[in-house]
Amino acid sequence: MEKTEKIEVIEGDITSCKTDAIVNAANSTLLGGGGVDGAIHKSAGPKLLEECRTLQGCMTGEAKITKGYNLPAKWVIHTVGPVWHGGTHGEPELLANCYKNALILAEKYGINSIAFPAISTGVYAYPLEKATRIAVNEVKRFLTEHELPKKVIFVCFGKAAYHVYKDLAEK
Ligand code: AR6
């Protein structure tokens, strides 16, 4: 399969994705927060927080995996995106690491399908188009070099993000 066929862009709420795994844009405590993190914890139920408490946090750019509990997804891969400080503080490399490390974990767990939110583009203020270019490049690169995951879905929260992703992912 061509790598572009393995990528899909949809508009929606990641908590309803029926992929094997969904990715959470968490903070370094892994103990919940607002945005997509809050939505994932709310849908997964309190057992997710209980498991997260055992993980001892996560560094920016790294990723950790938990079960999905009440979510349709079997797994949640938590990653911590960089806070945008103008782009000269290692933000692009750290954001690329989020995608790469989440995909490495997915492959390790035999995950066929995975859904990503637009990591760092909410509370962490990473400019959407810059972040999307990194997301798309990292995912395409990984899919070219690895068998798993077989399918990656970019879940966009709102029309604006959807159009940016569509434009860049289909290039
Ligand atoms: N489904 C898909 N995407 C969503 C959803 C959803 N249900 N809700 C929001 N988004 P953010 P960050 C989009 O702020 O910038 C948390 O408090 C949103 O529109 O969730 O990485 C954490 O605990 C945006 O495009 O994450 C951290 O403290 C994208 O998800 C901090 O926010 C990411 O926005 C992380 O900030």
mmCIF file of C-alpha atoms and ligand atoms in Angstrom:
data_model
loop_
_atom_site.group_PDB
_atom_site.id
_atom_site.type_symbol
_atom_site.label_atom_id
_atom_site.label_comp_id
_atom_site.label_asym_id
_atom_site.label_seq_id
_atom_site.Cartn_x
_atom_site.Cartn_y
_atom_site.Cartn_z
ATOM 1 C CA MET A 1 0.000 0.000 0.000
ATOM 2 C CA GLU A 2 1.202 3.521 -0.779
ATOM 3 C CA LYS A 3 2.063 5.504 2.327
ATOM 4 C CA THR A 4 -0.527 8.159 1.501
ATOM 5 C CA GLU A 5 -3.257 5.457 1.519
ATOM 6 C CA LYS A 6 -2.251 4.553 5.042
ATOM 7 C CA ILE A 7 -2.992 8.102 6.222
ATOM 8 C CA GLU A 8 -6.462 9.506 6.731
ATOM 9 C CA VAL A 9 -7.543 12.968 7.867
ATOM 10 C CA ILE A 10 -10.889 13.339 9.625
ATOM 11 C CA GLU A 11 -12.663 16.026 11.576
ATOM 12 C CA GLY A 12 -13.988 14.902 14.933
ATOM 13 C CA ASP A 13 -13.471 13.956 18.550
ATOM 14 C CA ILE A 14 -10.606 11.538 19.121
ATOM 15 C CA THR A 15 -12.361 9.943 22.093
ATOM 16 C CA SER A 16 -14.839 8.283 19.741
ATOM 17 C CA CYS A 17 -12.155 6.787 17.466
ATOM 18 C CA LYS A 18 -12.340 3.037 17.132
ATOM 19 C CA THR A 19 -8.676 2.689 16.246
ATOM 20 C CA ASP A 20 -6.532 0.245 18.272
ATOM 21 C CA ALA A 21 -4.822 3.222 19.903
ATOM 22 C CA ILE A 22 -5.405 6.936 20.332
ATOM 23 C CA VAL A 23 -2.673 9.404 21.224
ATOM 24 C CA ASN A 24 -3.056 11.826 24.111
ATOM 25 C CA ALA A 25 -1.426 15.272 24.083
ATOM 26 C CA ALA A 26 -0.626 15.177 27.786
ATOM 27 C CA ASN A 27 1.601 17.170 30.144
ATOM 28 C CA SER A 28 4.680 15.833 31.896
ATOM 29 C CA THR A 29 2.772 14.770 35.036
ATOM 30 C CA LEU A 30 0.490 12.463 32.984
ATOM 31 C CA LEU A 31 -2.132 13.215 35.601
ATOM 32 C CA GLY A 32 -4.674 14.861 33.314
ATOM 33 C CA GLY A 33 -5.468 18.393 32.246
ATOM 34 C CA GLY A 34 -7.673 20.292 29.822
ATOM 35 C CA GLY A 35 -8.123 20.007 26.062
ATOM 36 C CA VAL A 36 -7.833 16.584 24.492
ATOM 37 C CA ASP A 37 -6.201 15.232 27.672
ATOM 38 C CA GLY A 38 -9.260 16.159 29.744
ATOM 39 C CA ALA A 39 -11.606 14.667 27.150
ATOM 40 C CA ILE A 40 -9.658 11.383 27.046
ATOM 41 C CA HIS A 41 -9.597 11.012 30.835
ATOM 42 C CA LYS A 42 -13.302 11.819 31.051
ATOM 43 C CA SER A 43 -14.231 9.177 28.468
ATOM 44 C CA ALA A 44 -11.785 6.536 29.693
ATOM 45 C CA GLY A 45 -12.922 6.814 33.317
ATOM 46 C CA PRO A 46 -10.975 6.964 36.603
ATOM 47 C CA LYS A 47 -8.985 3.772 36.007
ATOM 48 C CA LEU A 48 -6.932 5.617 33.412
ATOM 49 C CA LEU A 49 -5.748 8.131 36.002
ATOM 50 C CA GLU A 50 -5.000 5.271 38.377
ATOM 51 C CA GLU A 51 -2.717 3.640 35.809
ATOM 52 C CA CYS A 52 -1.149 6.999 34.895
ATOM 53 C CA ARG A 53 -0.178 7.506 38.533
ATOM 54 C CA THR A 54 2.095 4.452 38.277
ATOM 55 C CA LEU A 55 4.039 5.848 35.295
ATOM 56 C CA GLN A 56 6.014 8.585 37.038
ATOM 57 C CA GLY A 57 5.367 11.191 34.391
ATOM 58 C CA CYS A 58 6.798 11.596 30.929
ATOM 59 C CA MET A 59 9.437 13.898 29.459
ATOM 60 C CA THR A 60 8.677 16.229 26.567
ATOM 61 C CA GLY A 61 8.971 14.312 23.294
ATOM 62 C CA GLU A 62 8.704 10.914 25.002
ATOM 63 C CA ALA A 63 5.699 8.548 25.038
ATOM 64 C CA LYS A 64 4.111 6.057 27.438
ATOM 65 C CA ILE A 65 1.283 3.583 26.908
ATOM 66 C CA THR A 66 -1.751 2.647 29.018
ATOM 67 C CA LYS A 67 -4.943 0.744 28.454
ATOM 68 C CA GLY A 68 -7.965 2.610 27.079
ATOM 69 C CA TYR A 69 -10.482 1.471 29.718
ATOM 70 C CA ASN A 70 -13.944 2.806 28.749
ATOM 71 C CA LEU A 71 -12.709 4.248 25.449
ATOM 72 C CA PRO A 72 -13.419 2.376 22.225
ATOM 73 C CA ALA A 73 -9.638 2.328 21.673
ATOM 74 C CA LYS A 74 -7.785 -0.496 23.416
ATOM 75 C CA TRP A 75 -4.708 1.629 24.098
ATOM 76 C CA VAL A 76 -3.830 5.246 24.877
ATOM 77 C CA ILE A 77 -0.348 6.432 23.987
ATOM 78 C CA HIS A 78 0.458 9.508 26.046
ATOM 79 C CA THR A 79 3.014 11.929 24.733
ATOM 80 C CA VAL A 80 4.075 15.382 25.882
ATOM 81 C CA GLY A 81 4.451 18.026 23.223
ATOM 82 C CA PRO A 82 6.698 21.077 23.588
ATOM 83 C CA VAL A 83 5.327 24.449 24.683
ATOM 84 C CA TRP A 84 5.842 26.949 21.835
ATOM 85 C CA HIS A 85 8.463 29.540 22.776
ATOM 86 C CA GLY A 86 9.055 30.973 19.302
ATOM 87 C CA GLY A 87 10.545 27.878 17.673
ATOM 88 C CA THR A 88 14.193 28.323 18.602
ATOM 89 C CA HIS A 89 14.121 26.231 21.771
ATOM 90 C CA GLY A 90 14.153 22.816 20.150
ATOM 91 C CA GLU A 91 10.381 22.787 19.609
ATOM 92 C CA PRO A 92 10.461 21.219 16.100
ATOM 93 C CA GLU A 93 12.722 18.337 17.180
ATOM 94 C CA LEU A 94 10.713 17.725 20.345
ATOM 95 C CA LEU A 95 7.426 17.691 18.451
ATOM 96 C CA ALA A 96 8.880 15.304 15.854
ATOM 97 C CA ASN A 97 9.995 13.050 18.720
ATOM 98 C CA CYS A 98 6.414 12.887 20.023
ATOM 99 C CA TYR A 99 5.206 11.397 16.745
ATOM 100 C CA LYS A 100 8.214 9.129 16.334
ATOM 101 C CA ASN A 101 8.142 7.768 19.899
ATOM 102 C CA ALA A 102 4.369 7.231 19.817
ATOM 103 C CA LEU A 103 4.763 5.245 16.590
ATOM 104 C CA ILE A 104 7.663 3.202 17.980
ATOM 105 C CA LEU A 105 5.458 2.207 20.943
ATOM 106 C CA ALA A 106 2.560 1.405 18.615
ATOM 107 C CA GLU A 107 4.763 -0.886 16.567
ATOM 108 C CA LYS A 108 6.087 -2.570 19.706
ATOM 109 C CA TYR A 109 2.527 -3.336 20.866
ATOM 110 C CA GLY A 110 1.418 -4.684 17.488
ATOM 111 C CA ILE A 111 -0.994 -1.807 16.981
ATOM 112 C CA ASN A 112 -2.537 -1.733 13.511
ATOM 113 C CA SER A 113 -4.398 1.569 13.659
ATOM 114 C CA ILE A 114 -3.678 4.739 15.594
ATOM 115 C CA ALA A 115 -5.275 8.187 15.805
ATOM 116 C CA PHE A 116 -3.336 11.387 16.561
ATOM 117 C CA PRO A 117 -4.633 14.776 17.705
ATOM 118 C CA ALA A 118 -2.733 17.926 16.678
ATOM 119 C CA ILE A 119 -0.199 17.704 19.522
ATOM 120 C CA SER A 120 0.909 21.044 21.070
ATOM 121 C CA THR A 121 -1.428 23.183 18.938
ATOM 122 C CA GLY A 122 -3.897 24.013 21.722
ATOM 123 C CA VAL A 123 -2.814 25.132 25.184
ATOM 124 C CA TYR A 124 0.866 24.727 24.169
ATOM 125 C CA ALA A 125 0.362 27.256 21.324
ATOM 126 C CA TYR A 126 2.451 25.604 18.572
ATOM 127 C CA PRO A 127 1.440 27.281 15.270
ATOM 128 C CA LEU A 128 -0.899 24.878 13.510
ATOM 129 C CA GLU A 129 0.651 24.841 10.071
ATOM 130 C CA LYS A 130 4.195 24.390 11.357
ATOM 131 C CA ALA A 131 3.059 21.604 13.679
ATOM 132 C CA THR A 132 1.079 19.901 10.923
ATOM 133 C CA ARG A 133 4.089 19.810 8.584
ATOM 134 C CA ILE A 134 6.085 18.052 11.288
ATOM 135 C CA ALA A 135 3.254 15.618 12.099
ATOM 136 C CA VAL A 136 2.769 14.663 8.457
ATOM 137 C CA ASN A 137 6.496 14.351 7.706
ATOM 138 C CA GLU A 138 7.243 12.185 10.727
ATOM 139 C CA VAL A 139 4.301 9.883 10.127
ATOM 140 C CA LYS A 140 5.072 9.486 6.431
ATOM 141 C CA ARG A 141 8.700 8.745 7.153
ATOM 142 C CA PHE A 142 7.806 6.131 9.768
ATOM 143 C CA LEU A 143 5.234 4.431 7.557
ATOM 144 C CA THR A 144 7.758 4.137 4.747
ATOM 145 C CA GLU A 145 10.229 2.363 6.982
ATOM 146 C CA HIS A 146 7.917 0.165 9.129
ATOM 147 C CA GLU A 147 5.154 -2.425 8.617
ATOM 148 C CA LEU A 148 3.144 -1.290 11.651
ATOM 149 C CA PRO A 149 0.999 0.651 12.224
ATOM 150 C CA LYS A 150 -0.898 0.024 9.020
ATOM 151 C CA LYS A 151 -3.220 2.984 9.398
ATOM 152 C CA VAL A 152 -2.734 6.466 10.891
ATOM 153 C CA ILE A 153 -5.642 8.836 11.343
ATOM 154 C CA PHE A 154 -5.164 12.537 12.007
ATOM 155 C CA VAL A 155 -8.156 13.703 14.011
ATOM 156 C CA CYS A 156 -8.783 17.416 13.595
ATOM 157 C CA PHE A 157 -10.846 19.341 16.078
ATOM 158 C CA GLY A 158 -12.654 21.815 13.859
ATOM 159 C CA LYS A 159 -12.783 22.749 10.187
ATOM 160 C CA ALA A 160 -9.728 25.024 10.205
ATOM 161 C CA ALA A 161 -7.386 22.280 11.370
ATOM 162 C CA TYR A 162 -9.054 19.800 9.025
ATOM 163 C CA HIS A 163 -8.270 21.932 5.970
ATOM 164 C CA VAL A 164 -4.653 22.518 6.984
ATOM 165 C CA TYR A 165 -4.124 18.777 7.532
ATOM 166 C CA LYS A 166 -5.907 17.799 4.312
ATOM 167 C CA ASP A 167 -3.732 20.152 2.274
ATOM 168 C CA LEU A 168 -0.462 18.995 3.801
ATOM 169 C CA ALA A 169 -1.188 15.266 4.202
ATOM 170 C CA GLU A 170 -2.266 14.769 0.622
ATOM 171 C CA LYS A 171 0.810 16.396 -0.892
HETATM 172 N N1 AR6 B 1 -10.394 15.358 19.960
HETATM 173 C C1 AR6 B 1 -9.436 15.729 19.088
HETATM 174 N N2 AR6 B 1 -8.711 16.850 19.213
HETATM 175 C C2 AR6 B 1 -8.974 17.651 20.272
HETATM 176 C C3 AR6 B 1 -9.953 17.336 21.235
HETATM 177 C C4 AR6 B 1 -10.687 16.132 21.047
HETATM 178 N N3 AR6 B 1 -11.625 15.750 21.898
HETATM 179 N N4 AR6 B 1 -9.972 18.335 22.168
HETATM 180 C C5 AR6 B 1 -9.042 19.235 21.797
HETATM 181 N N5 AR6 B 1 -8.447 18.831 20.649
HETATM 182 P P1 AR6 B 1 -4.527 20.614 23.664
HETATM 183 P P2 AR6 B 1 -1.589 20.758 23.792
HETATM 184 C C6 AR6 B 1 -7.374 19.487 19.871
HETATM 185 O O1 AR6 B 1 -4.660 21.949 24.280
HETATM 186 O O2 AR6 B 1 -1.578 22.009 23.009
HETATM 187 C C7 AR6 B 1 -3.693 19.855 28.402
HETATM 188 O O3 AR6 B 1 -4.219 20.559 29.490
HETATM 189 C C8 AR6 B 1 -7.168 20.964 20.047
HETATM 190 O O4 AR6 B 1 -8.071 21.683 19.241
HETATM 191 O O5 AR6 B 1 -5.445 19.526 24.090
HETATM 192 O O6 AR6 B 1 -0.615 19.674 23.419
HETATM 193 C C9 AR6 B 1 -2.578 18.901 28.787
HETATM 194 O O7 AR6 B 1 -2.774 18.345 30.076
HETATM 195 C C10 AR6 B 1 -5.738 21.122 19.575
HETATM 196 O O8 AR6 B 1 -5.690 21.208 18.159
HETATM 197 O O9 AR6 B 1 -3.014 20.018 23.861
HETATM 198 C C11 AR6 B 1 -1.374 19.776 28.739
HETATM 199 O O10 AR6 B 1 -1.217 20.511 29.936
HETATM 200 C C12 AR6 B 1 -5.084 19.794 19.974
HETATM 201 O O11 AR6 B 1 -6.156 18.917 20.318
HETATM 202 C C13 AR6 B 1 -1.671 20.720 27.604
HETATM 203 O O12 AR6 B 1 -3.089 20.776 27.509
HETATM 204 C C14 AR6 B 1 -4.134 19.901 21.143
HETATM 205 O O13 AR6 B 1 -4.639 20.820 22.093
HETATM 206 C C15 AR6 B 1 -1.144 20.205 26.284
HETATM 207 O O14 AR6 B 1 -1.343 21.176 25.302
#
